[in-house]
């Protein structure tokens, strides 16, 4: 159960209208030209990087770039952005030029294994993190998907459910490099402060993709401009060293439908608005909670931490979510974290 003080973590929030199925989705592929580091823990843990980019990180990076291009719009955009994003998930293009889009494995209650099931296979099942679109559909049409999938032919690299046997040995590699901490006060090397800095290298034929919806065509055009500029400047940590740079392009939209009502799966991080938290709203749901923190850019000040539903969380109705004010005292401007929901239909 969720504690009441978590549900109303911040008294200042900005609720957004729910997504409508009539709004068209766009798909954007990010072809990385350099490695990247994103702090999946939100506590400046440099020795480990996330392998995909959460929606709040992506939204924040876009808005920061937007502010550089159109500073006069930021008072409104920061509180009520004219776009809504999923997280950025892995994709791969094979030798026949077919794109495989991977989605986070949805959460759901486990079912009893069939007679004769080898319990040793449970460890392999638990390791599966990503499903391609075909496996995603199979997951929703078969309650026993976990026990019917071919563990030898349909599982690649231990974490991908995909029937393509020709995926590369690794879709990404994690590299660690030693770094020396520098004291901010005197710009000198801090004694005995050597640490490892982790970076993610994506396969040349792969990358990350995300889905987006916009309020209007003008917002779409401005967003794409900001995305191109962001690709040149980079996303994540250590951008001054050239990390996080990418080339964006429009991609074919996976066969998914936006959810307006009924069972829905989160493709973004979500922090529910008070209007989402009606009686029985968590009945029949399956979810994971993550804690998000981080630093306010250019200030050296930590953001307030927020708990959010993770990608792959499933609810009986899509949640609207909210923009959360995570500002701290003595800042000249407000700071928001994007907790709006991006939901697609389960199935």
Short mmCIF file of C-alpha atoms in Angstrom, two decimals:
data_model
loop_
_atom_site.label_atom_id
_atom_site.label_comp_id
_atom_site.label_asym_id
_atom_site.label_seq_id
_atom_site.Cartn_x
_atom_site.Cartn_y
_atom_site.Cartn_z
CA UNK A 1 0.00 0.00 0.00
CA UNK A 2 1.10 3.57 -0.60
CA UNK A 3 1.43 5.91 2.33
CA UNK A 4 -0.82 8.98 2.33
CA UNK A 5 2.09 11.38 2.75
CA UNK A 6 3.63 9.95 -0.41
CA UNK A 7 0.48 10.50 -2.43
CA UNK A 8 0.49 14.16 -1.50
CA UNK A 9 4.25 14.53 -1.45
CA UNK A 10 4.19 18.06 -2.82
CA UNK A 11 1.41 20.56 -2.10
CA UNK A 12 2.30 22.37 -5.30
CA UNK A 13 1.58 20.49 -8.51
CA UNK A 14 0.15 21.05 -11.94
CA UNK A 15 -2.36 18.52 -13.17
CA UNK A 16 -2.62 17.77 -16.87
CA UNK A 17 -5.56 16.63 -18.97
CA UNK A 18 -5.55 12.90 -19.75
CA UNK A 19 -4.32 11.59 -23.06
CA UNK A 20 -6.93 11.08 -25.75
CA UNK A 21 -6.75 8.23 -28.28
CA UNK A 22 -7.56 10.76 -31.00
CA UNK A 23 -4.16 12.39 -30.45
CA UNK A 24 -1.54 10.95 -32.74
CA UNK A 25 1.67 9.48 -31.39
CA UNK A 26 5.05 10.21 -32.88
CA UNK A 27 8.10 8.00 -32.59
CA UNK A 28 11.62 9.42 -32.35
CA UNK A 29 14.77 7.34 -32.65
CA UNK A 30 18.01 8.49 -31.05
CA UNK A 31 21.16 7.26 -32.77
CA UNK A 32 23.94 7.88 -30.26
CA UNK A 33 27.26 9.06 -31.64
CA UNK A 34 28.93 8.94 -28.23
CA UNK A 35 28.49 6.99 -25.00
CA UNK A 36 26.21 8.36 -22.30
CA UNK A 37 25.80 8.25 -18.53
CA UNK A 38 22.43 8.72 -16.88
CA UNK A 39 22.03 8.45 -13.13
CA UNK A 40 19.37 5.79 -12.67
CA UNK A 41 19.47 6.21 -8.88
CA UNK A 42 19.32 9.99 -8.72
CA UNK A 43 22.07 10.22 -6.10
CA UNK A 44 25.19 10.95 -8.16
CA UNK A 45 26.29 7.31 -8.21
CA UNK A 46 28.78 7.49 -11.07
CA UNK A 47 29.86 3.84 -11.02
CA UNK A 48 26.62 2.67 -12.63
CA UNK A 49 24.63 4.12 -15.51
CA UNK A 50 21.09 3.38 -16.59
CA UNK A 51 20.88 1.63 -19.96
CA UNK A 52 17.77 3.59 -21.00
CA UNK A 53 16.53 7.11 -20.29
CA UNK A 54 13.58 7.71 -17.98
CA UNK A 55 10.82 10.06 -19.13
CA UNK A 56 11.50 12.67 -16.43
CA UNK A 57 15.16 12.92 -17.44
CA UNK A 58 14.27 13.22 -21.12
CA UNK A 59 11.55 15.80 -20.46
CA UNK A 60 13.86 17.87 -18.25
CA UNK A 61 16.61 17.86 -20.89
CA UNK A 62 14.17 18.96 -23.60
CA UNK A 63 12.77 21.76 -21.42
CA UNK A 64 16.25 23.00 -20.50
CA UNK A 65 17.10 23.18 -24.20
CA UNK A 66 13.74 24.82 -24.96
CA UNK A 67 14.60 27.52 -22.41
CA UNK A 68 17.79 28.36 -24.28
CA UNK A 69 15.96 28.78 -27.59
CA UNK A 70 12.69 30.37 -26.43
CA UNK A 71 13.30 31.79 -22.93
CA UNK A 72 10.11 33.86 -23.06
CA UNK A 73 8.03 30.67 -23.16
CA UNK A 74 9.54 28.87 -20.20
CA UNK A 75 7.33 30.19 -17.42
CA UNK A 76 4.39 28.43 -19.06
CA UNK A 77 6.25 25.44 -20.54
CA UNK A 78 7.89 24.45 -17.25
CA UNK A 79 4.54 24.13 -15.50
CA UNK A 80 2.40 22.82 -18.36
CA UNK A 81 4.57 21.44 -21.18
CA UNK A 82 2.92 21.23 -24.56
CA UNK A 83 4.17 17.66 -25.05
CA UNK A 84 4.05 14.37 -23.19
CA UNK A 85 6.75 11.68 -23.49
CA UNK A 86 7.37 8.04 -22.82
CA UNK A 87 10.74 6.91 -21.54
CA UNK A 88 13.41 6.13 -24.15
CA UNK A 89 13.70 2.36 -24.69
CA UNK A 90 16.10 0.24 -26.79
CA UNK A 91 15.63 -0.55 -30.46
CA UNK A 92 17.67 -2.49 -33.00
CA UNK A 93 17.80 -2.52 -36.82
CA UNK A 94 18.76 -5.89 -38.29
CA UNK A 95 20.48 -6.70 -41.58
CA UNK A 96 17.14 -6.76 -43.44
CA UNK A 97 16.45 -3.18 -42.30
CA UNK A 98 13.70 -4.29 -39.91
CA UNK A 99 13.40 -2.36 -36.69
CA UNK A 100 12.76 -4.12 -33.39
CA UNK A 101 11.27 -1.88 -30.72
CA UNK A 102 11.54 -3.18 -27.17
CA UNK A 103 9.05 -2.40 -24.43
CA UNK A 104 9.46 -2.86 -20.67
CA UNK A 105 8.06 -6.11 -19.39
CA UNK A 106 4.73 -5.31 -17.69
CA UNK A 107 4.18 -6.21 -14.06
CA UNK A 108 1.44 -8.65 -13.14
CA UNK A 109 0.63 -11.24 -10.52
CA UNK A 110 2.40 -14.53 -11.06
CA UNK A 111 0.39 -17.60 -11.96
CA UNK A 112 1.01 -21.17 -10.89
CA UNK A 113 3.33 -23.10 -13.21
CA UNK A 114 1.91 -25.99 -15.23
CA UNK A 115 2.49 -29.58 -14.28
CA UNK A 116 5.96 -30.78 -15.12
CA UNK A 117 7.46 -27.28 -15.15
CA UNK A 118 11.17 -27.23 -14.34
CA UNK A 119 11.48 -24.75 -11.46
CA UNK A 120 15.08 -24.05 -12.49
CA UNK A 121 13.67 -22.04 -15.39
CA UNK A 122 12.14 -19.48 -13.02
CA UNK A 123 15.44 -17.64 -12.74
CA UNK A 124 15.59 -17.27 -16.51
CA UNK A 125 12.02 -16.00 -16.62
CA UNK A 126 12.67 -13.41 -13.91
CA UNK A 127 15.63 -11.98 -15.83
CA UNK A 128 13.52 -11.02 -18.86
CA UNK A 129 13.27 -7.22 -18.91
CA UNK A 130 12.37 -6.28 -22.49
CA UNK A 131 9.74 -7.59 -24.95
CA UNK A 132 9.55 -6.79 -28.63
CA UNK A 133 6.12 -5.82 -29.95
CA UNK A 134 5.21 -9.38 -31.01
CA UNK A 135 6.10 -10.77 -27.58
CA UNK A 136 4.27 -7.86 -25.96
CA UNK A 137 1.07 -8.89 -27.73
CA UNK A 138 1.63 -12.53 -26.78
CA UNK A 139 2.11 -11.49 -23.17
CA UNK A 140 -1.34 -9.89 -23.04
CA UNK A 141 -3.18 -12.64 -24.90
CA UNK A 142 -1.74 -15.50 -22.85
CA UNK A 143 -1.83 -15.50 -19.05
CA UNK A 144 0.72 -18.32 -19.12
CA UNK A 145 3.11 -16.50 -21.45
CA UNK A 146 6.00 -16.95 -19.03
CA UNK A 147 5.64 -20.73 -19.15
CA UNK A 148 5.00 -21.08 -22.88
CA UNK A 149 7.80 -18.94 -24.25
CA UNK A 150 10.65 -20.89 -25.79
CA UNK A 151 13.55 -20.11 -23.48
CA UNK A 152 16.12 -21.35 -26.01
CA UNK A 153 14.87 -19.64 -29.16
CA UNK A 154 12.89 -16.61 -27.96
CA UNK A 155 15.20 -15.22 -25.26
CA UNK A 156 18.23 -13.25 -26.40
CA UNK A 157 21.06 -12.15 -24.11
CA UNK A 158 19.00 -13.34 -21.16
CA UNK A 159 16.91 -10.17 -20.95
CA UNK A 160 15.24 -9.72 -24.36
CA UNK A 161 12.16 -11.66 -25.46
CA UNK A 162 12.49 -11.61 -29.24
CA UNK A 163 12.43 -14.30 -31.95
CA UNK A 164 15.24 -12.67 -33.90
CA UNK A 165 18.28 -14.86 -33.34
CA UNK A 166 20.57 -12.37 -35.04
CA UNK A 167 20.64 -9.69 -32.42
CA UNK A 168 24.22 -8.67 -31.61
CA UNK A 169 25.92 -10.34 -28.68
CA UNK A 170 25.18 -7.21 -26.66
CA UNK A 171 22.86 -4.32 -27.55
CA UNK A 172 24.96 -2.16 -25.25
CA UNK A 173 28.19 -2.35 -23.31
CA UNK A 174 28.96 -0.65 -20.02
CA UNK A 175 32.42 0.84 -19.72
CA UNK A 176 34.07 2.05 -16.53
CA UNK A 177 36.86 4.60 -16.50
CA UNK A 178 38.76 5.84 -13.43
CA UNK A 179 38.24 9.49 -12.57
CA UNK A 180 39.79 11.80 -9.99
CA UNK A 181 37.51 13.97 -7.88
CA UNK A 182 38.29 17.69 -7.86
CA UNK A 183 37.65 19.91 -4.83
CA UNK A 184 35.24 22.67 -5.89
CA UNK A 185 36.76 25.18 -3.48
CA UNK A 186 40.36 25.19 -4.71
CA UNK A 187 40.07 23.22 -7.99
CA UNK A 188 42.66 20.76 -6.73
CA UNK A 189 42.56 16.99 -6.82
CA UNK A 190 40.91 15.60 -3.72
CA UNK A 191 43.19 13.24 -1.83
CA UNK A 192 42.32 9.55 -2.34
CA UNK A 193 39.18 10.45 -4.26
CA UNK A 194 39.49 8.19 -7.29
CA UNK A 195 36.20 6.74 -8.55
CA UNK A 196 34.95 4.82 -11.57
CA UNK A 197 32.74 6.60 -14.10
CA UNK A 198 30.38 4.35 -16.05
CA UNK A 199 29.28 4.97 -19.63
CA UNK A 200 26.91 3.09 -21.94
CA UNK A 201 27.96 2.32 -25.52
CA UNK A 202 25.04 1.32 -27.74
CA UNK A 203 25.40 -1.00 -30.72
CA UNK A 204 25.95 0.95 -33.99
CA UNK A 205 22.73 -0.55 -35.40
CA UNK A 206 20.77 0.21 -32.25
CA UNK A 207 19.77 3.13 -30.12
CA UNK A 208 16.92 4.41 -27.99
CA UNK A 209 13.44 5.46 -29.07
CA UNK A 210 10.57 7.22 -27.36
CA UNK A 211 6.96 8.10 -28.10
CA UNK A 212 5.45 11.57 -27.86
CA UNK A 213 2.16 13.42 -28.21
CA UNK A 214 1.75 17.16 -28.69
CA UNK A 215 -0.86 19.81 -28.03
CA UNK A 216 -0.60 21.17 -31.58
CA UNK A 217 1.58 21.25 -34.69
CA UNK A 218 3.51 24.34 -33.56
CA UNK A 219 4.53 22.53 -30.37
CA UNK A 220 5.67 19.54 -32.41
CA UNK A 221 7.91 21.70 -34.59
CA UNK A 222 9.43 23.50 -31.63
CA UNK A 223 9.98 20.18 -29.85
CA UNK A 224 11.83 18.74 -32.85
CA UNK A 225 14.06 21.82 -33.00
CA UNK A 226 14.88 21.47 -29.30
CA UNK A 227 15.55 17.74 -29.77
CA UNK A 228 18.05 18.40 -32.57
CA UNK A 229 19.86 20.99 -30.44
CA UNK A 230 19.86 18.59 -27.48
CA UNK A 231 21.42 15.92 -29.71
CA UNK A 232 24.32 18.25 -30.48
CA UNK A 233 24.87 19.25 -26.84
CA UNK A 234 24.24 15.80 -25.34
CA UNK A 235 22.09 14.29 -22.61
CA UNK A 236 23.18 12.96 -19.24
CA UNK A 237 26.40 13.55 -17.32
CA UNK A 238 29.83 14.65 -18.58
CA UNK A 239 28.48 16.39 -21.68
CA UNK A 240 31.45 18.78 -21.74
CA UNK A 241 33.57 15.76 -22.66
CA UNK A 242 31.32 14.96 -25.61
CA UNK A 243 29.18 12.33 -23.93
CA UNK A 244 25.49 11.84 -24.63
CA UNK A 245 25.41 13.22 -28.18
CA UNK A 246 22.95 11.71 -30.63
CA UNK A 247 21.25 12.19 -34.00
CA UNK A 248 17.44 12.13 -33.81
CA UNK A 249 15.11 10.89 -36.55
CA UNK A 250 11.43 10.10 -36.95
CA UNK A 251 10.62 6.41 -36.82
CA UNK A 252 7.76 4.07 -37.58
CA UNK A 253 5.32 4.01 -34.68
CA UNK A 254 5.04 0.63 -32.90
CA UNK A 255 1.54 -0.87 -33.09
CA UNK A 256 0.35 0.54 -29.78
CA UNK A 257 -2.73 2.56 -28.85
CA UNK A 258 -2.97 5.37 -26.35
CA UNK A 259 -5.14 4.44 -23.38
CA UNK A 260 -8.10 6.62 -22.47
CA UNK A 261 -9.84 4.12 -20.19
CA UNK A 262 -9.61 0.47 -19.25
CA UNK A 263 -6.51 -1.49 -18.30
CA UNK A 264 -3.39 0.48 -19.20
CA UNK A 265 0.39 0.12 -19.04
CA UNK A 266 2.73 2.97 -18.12
CA UNK A 267 5.50 3.70 -20.62
CA UNK A 268 6.73 6.58 -18.48
CA UNK A 269 7.43 7.26 -14.85
CA UNK A 270 4.22 8.42 -13.15
CA UNK A 271 3.50 10.45 -10.03
CA UNK A 272 -0.28 10.37 -9.54
CA UNK A 273 -2.30 13.55 -9.18
CA UNK A 274 -4.74 13.68 -6.24
CA UNK A 275 -7.59 13.24 -8.74
CA UNK A 276 -6.06 9.89 -9.73
CA UNK A 277 -6.21 8.60 -6.16
CA UNK A 278 -9.87 7.71 -5.91
CA UNK A 279 -11.27 4.93 -3.74
CA UNK A 280 -10.07 1.56 -5.02
CA UNK A 281 -7.77 3.07 -7.62
CA UNK A 282 -5.03 0.49 -6.89
CA UNK A 283 -7.29 -2.56 -6.96
CA UNK A 284 -6.07 -5.06 -9.51
CA UNK A 285 -2.93 -3.06 -10.24
CA UNK A 286 0.63 -4.33 -10.46
CA UNK A 287 3.46 -1.87 -10.09
CA UNK A 288 6.93 -1.03 -8.90
CA UNK A 289 7.96 2.14 -7.06
CA UNK A 290 11.19 4.01 -7.76
CA UNK A 291 12.73 6.97 -5.96
CA UNK A 292 13.92 9.85 -8.10
CA UNK A 293 16.33 12.58 -7.04
CA UNK A 294 19.24 14.30 -8.72
CA UNK A 295 20.76 17.75 -8.94
CA UNK A 296 19.44 21.10 -10.09
CA UNK A 297 21.52 21.97 -13.14
CA UNK A 298 24.30 24.48 -12.59
CA UNK A 299 23.59 24.93 -8.89
CA UNK A 300 25.16 22.00 -7.06
CA UNK A 301 21.88 21.71 -5.11
CA UNK A 302 19.93 18.49 -4.77
CA UNK A 303 16.34 18.26 -5.92
CA UNK A 304 13.69 17.04 -3.54
CA UNK A 305 13.22 13.28 -3.90
CA UNK A 306 9.99 11.92 -5.33
CA UNK A 307 8.58 8.40 -5.48
CA UNK A 308 7.06 7.34 -8.78
CA UNK A 309 5.51 4.35 -10.48
CA UNK A 310 7.98 2.65 -12.82
CA UNK A 311 7.57 1.88 -16.49
CA UNK A 312 5.63 -1.33 -16.98
CA UNK A 313 3.26 -0.61 -14.09
CA UNK A 314 -0.30 -1.72 -14.86
CA UNK A 315 -3.54 -0.09 -13.65
CA UNK A 316 -7.23 -0.62 -14.30
CA UNK A 317 -7.41 2.97 -15.57
CA UNK A 318 -4.67 5.23 -16.95
CA UNK A 319 -3.37 7.82 -14.51
CA UNK A 320 -3.07 11.45 -15.54
CA UNK A 321 -0.06 12.21 -13.35
CA UNK A 322 1.30 15.67 -12.65
CA UNK A 323 4.21 18.07 -12.84
CA UNK A 324 5.77 18.15 -9.37
CA UNK A 325 7.42 21.21 -7.88
CA UNK A 326 10.76 19.98 -6.50
CA UNK A 327 12.20 23.44 -5.90
CA UNK A 328 14.29 24.28 -2.86
CA UNK A 329 14.67 27.58 -1.06
CA UNK A 330 16.86 30.42 -2.34
CA UNK A 331 16.49 29.58 -6.03
CA UNK A 332 15.44 32.34 -8.44
CA UNK A 333 13.09 30.02 -10.35
CA UNK A 334 10.85 27.01 -9.89
CA UNK A 335 12.07 23.50 -10.67
CA UNK A 336 9.65 20.80 -11.79
CA UNK A 337 9.86 17.04 -12.30
CA UNK A 338 7.68 15.51 -14.99
CA UNK A 339 5.47 12.84 -13.45
CA UNK A 340 2.74 12.87 -16.10
CA UNK A 341 1.58 9.48 -17.28
CA UNK A 342 2.09 8.11 -20.78
CA UNK A 343 -0.18 5.05 -20.99
CA UNK A 344 -0.99 2.61 -23.77
CA UNK A 345 -3.67 -0.04 -23.86
CA UNK A 346 -2.80 -3.39 -22.33
CA UNK A 347 -2.87 -5.74 -25.28
#
